[in-house]
Short mmCIF file of C-alpha atoms in Angstrom, two decimals:
data_model
loop_
_atom_site.label_atom_id
_atom_site.label_comp_id
_atom_site.label_asym_id
_atom_site.label_seq_id
_atom_site.Cartn_x
_atom_site.Cartn_y
_atom_site.Cartn_z
CA UNK A 1 -31.11 3.68 -10.52
CA UNK A 2 -30.37 1.28 -13.40
CA UNK A 3 -32.30 -2.00 -13.65
CA UNK A 4 -30.64 -3.25 -16.82
CA UNK A 5 -28.65 -2.02 -19.81
CA UNK A 6 -28.97 -3.25 -23.38
CA UNK A 7 -26.35 -2.25 -25.91
CA UNK A 8 -23.75 -3.36 -28.40
CA UNK A 9 -20.66 -5.02 -26.95
CA UNK A 10 -17.69 -2.80 -27.85
CA UNK A 11 -15.07 -4.11 -25.41
CA UNK A 12 -14.43 -7.00 -23.05
CA UNK A 13 -11.52 -7.96 -20.82
CA UNK A 14 -11.06 -10.37 -17.93
CA UNK A 15 -12.96 -8.15 -15.50
CA UNK A 16 -15.44 -6.04 -17.48
CA UNK A 17 -17.58 -5.45 -20.54
CA UNK A 18 -18.49 -2.18 -22.26
CA UNK A 19 -21.93 -1.75 -23.85
CA UNK A 20 -22.60 1.02 -26.34
CA UNK A 21 -26.08 2.50 -25.95
CA UNK A 22 -26.79 5.06 -28.68
CA UNK A 23 -23.26 6.42 -28.70
CA UNK A 24 -22.62 6.23 -24.94
CA UNK A 25 -20.56 3.24 -23.77
CA UNK A 26 -21.11 1.98 -20.23
CA UNK A 27 -18.29 -0.01 -18.61
CA UNK A 28 -19.60 -2.74 -16.32
CA UNK A 29 -17.54 -4.84 -13.95
CA UNK A 30 -18.68 -8.46 -14.24
CA UNK A 31 -17.92 -11.95 -12.98
CA UNK A 32 -16.16 -14.53 -15.14
CA UNK A 33 -19.44 -16.45 -15.36
CA UNK A 34 -21.26 -13.41 -16.78
CA UNK A 35 -18.43 -12.57 -19.17
CA UNK A 36 -18.54 -16.12 -20.57
CA UNK A 37 -22.22 -15.63 -21.38
CA UNK A 38 -21.76 -12.25 -23.06
CA UNK A 39 -22.23 -11.83 -26.79
CA UNK A 40 -19.10 -11.22 -28.90
CA UNK A 41 -18.06 -7.68 -29.83
CA UNK A 42 -20.43 -6.05 -32.30
CA UNK A 43 -23.52 -7.90 -31.06
CA UNK A 44 -26.31 -6.87 -28.70
CA UNK A 45 -26.25 -7.82 -25.03
CA UNK A 46 -28.56 -7.15 -22.09
CA UNK A 47 -27.17 -7.17 -18.56
CA UNK A 48 -28.90 -6.63 -15.22
CA UNK A 49 -27.09 -3.91 -13.32
CA UNK A 50 -26.17 -2.69 -9.88
CA UNK A 51 -24.75 0.79 -9.23
CA UNK A 52 -22.37 0.99 -6.29
CA UNK A 53 -22.01 4.56 -5.04
CA UNK A 54 -18.80 5.57 -3.29
CA UNK A 55 -17.51 8.96 -2.19
CA UNK A 56 -15.03 9.11 -5.05
CA UNK A 57 -16.64 6.93 -7.74
CA UNK A 58 -19.75 5.36 -9.24
CA UNK A 59 -19.12 1.69 -10.07
CA UNK A 60 -21.50 -0.14 -12.36
CA UNK A 61 -21.74 -3.93 -12.16
CA UNK A 62 -23.32 -6.20 -14.78
CA UNK A 63 -24.97 -9.62 -14.41
CA UNK A 64 -26.08 -12.08 -17.06
CA UNK A 65 -29.12 -13.21 -15.08
CA UNK A 66 -31.31 -12.10 -12.18
CA UNK A 67 -30.11 -14.93 -9.94
CA UNK A 68 -26.55 -13.66 -10.07
CA UNK A 69 -27.65 -10.08 -9.34
CA UNK A 70 -29.74 -11.20 -6.35
CA UNK A 71 -26.88 -13.36 -5.09
CA UNK A 72 -24.48 -10.42 -5.43
CA UNK A 73 -26.78 -8.26 -3.29
CA UNK A 74 -26.91 -10.94 -0.58
CA UNK A 75 -23.13 -11.36 -0.62
CA UNK A 76 -22.44 -7.64 -0.28
CA UNK A 77 -24.79 -7.63 2.70
CA UNK A 78 -22.44 -9.99 4.54
CA UNK A 79 -20.08 -8.29 6.99
CA UNK A 80 -16.66 -7.85 5.37
CA UNK A 81 -17.73 -8.72 1.82
CA UNK A 82 -17.34 -5.77 -0.53
CA UNK A 83 -18.34 -5.44 -4.21
CA UNK A 84 -15.04 -6.81 -5.55
CA UNK A 85 -15.06 -9.76 -3.16
CA UNK A 86 -18.64 -10.60 -4.18
CA UNK A 87 -17.66 -10.55 -7.86
CA UNK A 88 -14.65 -12.78 -7.11
CA UNK A 89 -16.95 -15.30 -5.41
CA UNK A 90 -19.41 -15.23 -8.31
CA UNK A 91 -16.49 -15.76 -10.70
CA UNK A 92 -15.56 -18.94 -8.84
CA UNK A 93 -19.09 -20.19 -8.09
CA UNK A 94 -22.43 -19.79 -9.80
CA UNK A 95 -25.31 -18.84 -7.45
CA UNK A 96 -26.54 -22.44 -7.24
CA UNK A 97 -23.02 -23.72 -6.53
CA UNK A 98 -22.66 -21.11 -3.79
CA UNK A 99 -26.04 -22.20 -2.36
CA UNK A 100 -24.77 -25.77 -2.25
CA UNK A 101 -21.49 -24.74 -0.60
CA UNK A 102 -23.35 -22.73 2.06
CA UNK A 103 -25.84 -25.55 2.72
CA UNK A 104 -22.99 -28.05 3.09
CA UNK A 105 -20.76 -25.77 5.22
CA UNK A 106 -18.12 -26.01 2.48
CA UNK A 107 -15.91 -23.03 3.34
CA UNK A 108 -13.10 -24.49 1.23
CA UNK A 109 -15.19 -24.15 -1.95
CA UNK A 110 -15.96 -20.51 -1.16
CA UNK A 111 -12.38 -19.63 -0.17
CA UNK A 112 -11.22 -20.90 -3.57
CA UNK A 113 -12.35 -17.49 -4.88
CA UNK A 114 -9.51 -15.00 -5.31
CA UNK A 115 -8.89 -12.94 -2.16
CA UNK A 116 -11.41 -14.85 -0.02
CA UNK A 117 -9.98 -16.36 3.15
CA UNK A 118 -11.42 -18.99 5.46
CA UNK A 119 -12.69 -16.37 7.94
CA UNK A 120 -14.81 -14.58 5.32
CA UNK A 121 -15.96 -17.90 3.82
CA UNK A 122 -17.22 -19.08 7.20
CA UNK A 123 -18.94 -15.75 7.80
CA UNK A 124 -20.74 -16.10 4.46
CA UNK A 125 -21.94 -19.55 5.50
CA UNK A 126 -23.09 -18.24 8.89
CA UNK A 127 -24.96 -15.20 7.55
CA UNK A 128 -26.44 -16.73 4.38
CA UNK A 129 -27.48 -20.12 5.74
CA UNK A 130 -31.01 -20.84 4.54
CA UNK A 131 -31.17 -17.80 2.26
CA UNK A 132 -29.88 -19.23 -1.03
CA UNK A 133 -32.10 -22.25 -1.77
CA UNK A 134 -34.08 -20.29 -4.37
CA UNK A 135 -30.98 -20.14 -6.59
CA UNK A 136 -31.25 -23.82 -7.53
CA UNK A 137 -31.54 -23.95 -11.33
CA UNK A 138 -32.82 -27.53 -11.53
CA UNK A 139 -34.79 -30.06 -9.48
CA UNK A 140 -31.58 -32.06 -9.04
CA UNK A 141 -29.69 -29.08 -7.62
CA UNK A 142 -32.62 -28.25 -5.31
CA UNK A 143 -32.52 -31.85 -4.07
CA UNK A 144 -28.74 -31.67 -3.53
CA UNK A 145 -29.01 -28.40 -1.60
CA UNK A 146 -31.74 -29.88 0.62
CA UNK A 147 -29.64 -32.99 1.20
CA UNK A 148 -26.53 -30.97 2.06
CA UNK A 149 -28.57 -28.97 4.57
CA UNK A 150 -29.99 -32.15 6.12
CA UNK A 151 -26.58 -33.81 6.61
CA UNK A 152 -25.64 -31.60 9.56
CA UNK A 153 -28.84 -32.24 11.54
CA UNK A 154 -27.51 -35.30 13.41
CA UNK A 155 -24.20 -35.96 15.14
CA UNK A 156 -23.79 -39.16 13.09
CA UNK A 157 -24.30 -37.16 9.91
CA UNK A 158 -21.63 -34.63 10.85
CA UNK A 159 -19.20 -37.39 11.76
CA UNK A 160 -19.85 -39.22 8.49
CA UNK A 161 -19.28 -36.03 6.47
CA UNK A 162 -16.00 -35.37 8.29
CA UNK A 163 -14.86 -38.95 7.61
CA UNK A 164 -15.65 -38.63 3.89
CA UNK A 165 -13.79 -35.31 3.70
CA UNK A 166 -10.80 -37.04 5.30
CA UNK A 167 -11.01 -39.61 2.49
CA UNK A 168 -10.62 -36.85 -0.08
CA UNK A 169 -14.18 -35.86 -1.00
CA UNK A 170 -15.21 -32.21 -0.93
CA UNK A 171 -17.47 -31.17 1.92
CA UNK A 172 -20.26 -30.43 -0.56
CA UNK A 173 -20.04 -33.91 -2.12
CA UNK A 174 -19.93 -35.56 1.30
CA UNK A 175 -22.86 -33.50 2.61
CA UNK A 176 -25.06 -34.35 -0.38
CA UNK A 177 -24.34 -38.07 -0.08
CA UNK A 178 -24.95 -38.21 3.68
CA UNK A 179 -28.03 -36.01 3.40
CA UNK A 180 -29.67 -38.47 1.02
CA UNK A 181 -29.48 -41.23 3.65
CA UNK A 182 -31.76 -42.21 6.53
CA UNK A 183 -30.86 -39.83 9.37
CA UNK A 184 -31.35 -42.60 11.94
CA UNK A 185 -28.39 -44.63 10.67
CA UNK A 186 -25.22 -44.86 12.73
CA UNK A 187 -22.04 -43.14 11.62
CA UNK A 188 -20.39 -46.29 10.25
CA UNK A 189 -23.43 -47.28 8.20
CA UNK A 190 -23.72 -43.74 6.87
CA UNK A 191 -20.12 -43.75 5.71
CA UNK A 192 -20.52 -47.10 3.93
CA UNK A 193 -23.76 -46.15 2.20
CA UNK A 194 -22.49 -42.67 1.32
CA UNK A 195 -19.42 -44.19 -0.32
CA UNK A 196 -21.69 -46.32 -2.49
CA UNK A 197 -23.65 -43.24 -3.52
CA UNK A 198 -20.48 -41.31 -4.27
CA UNK A 199 -19.16 -44.17 -6.38
CA UNK A 200 -22.35 -43.92 -8.45
CA UNK A 201 -22.14 -40.08 -8.55
CA UNK A 202 -25.28 -40.05 -6.37
#
């Protein structure tokens, strides 16, 4: 129904922003990432929108960019992920960070979002695997997402990632490092070479 709304910012809080459009103010629920990008009160702002229709309410959601809107739609298509849960995830992770977490099977990064448990995080990974690569905002991020995806192809790669996680690295970091290596290496060599890459921040 609504593609976007442009208006003057008249109110913001930790969960929403109100835009005045010719005397009518629309209240939009938004992620922390969108709210950080919003103009200050009294200035113009355009937000992409999504209208969620319920039996007892019409909830309008606002997004600073198209990537976040598209990511929100994918998230709410996952079994058990409602509108509020999707916004919580997009408050904790930008779309490209979520793409990286999904590619690297990093449920811990996703479950860092408020109200998101390990079960839902793993379901998101299962249902969105391979669907988020387009959210990479740079060539470097695209390369990291591809590497994270590649790391789980071989048994040695999976073992190396698990070993690096045990050493204190996040699963996303470990997956990127291992994914940048020759997939024919043995587990021990992968771990050694991945540690060198991690020490250099890739």
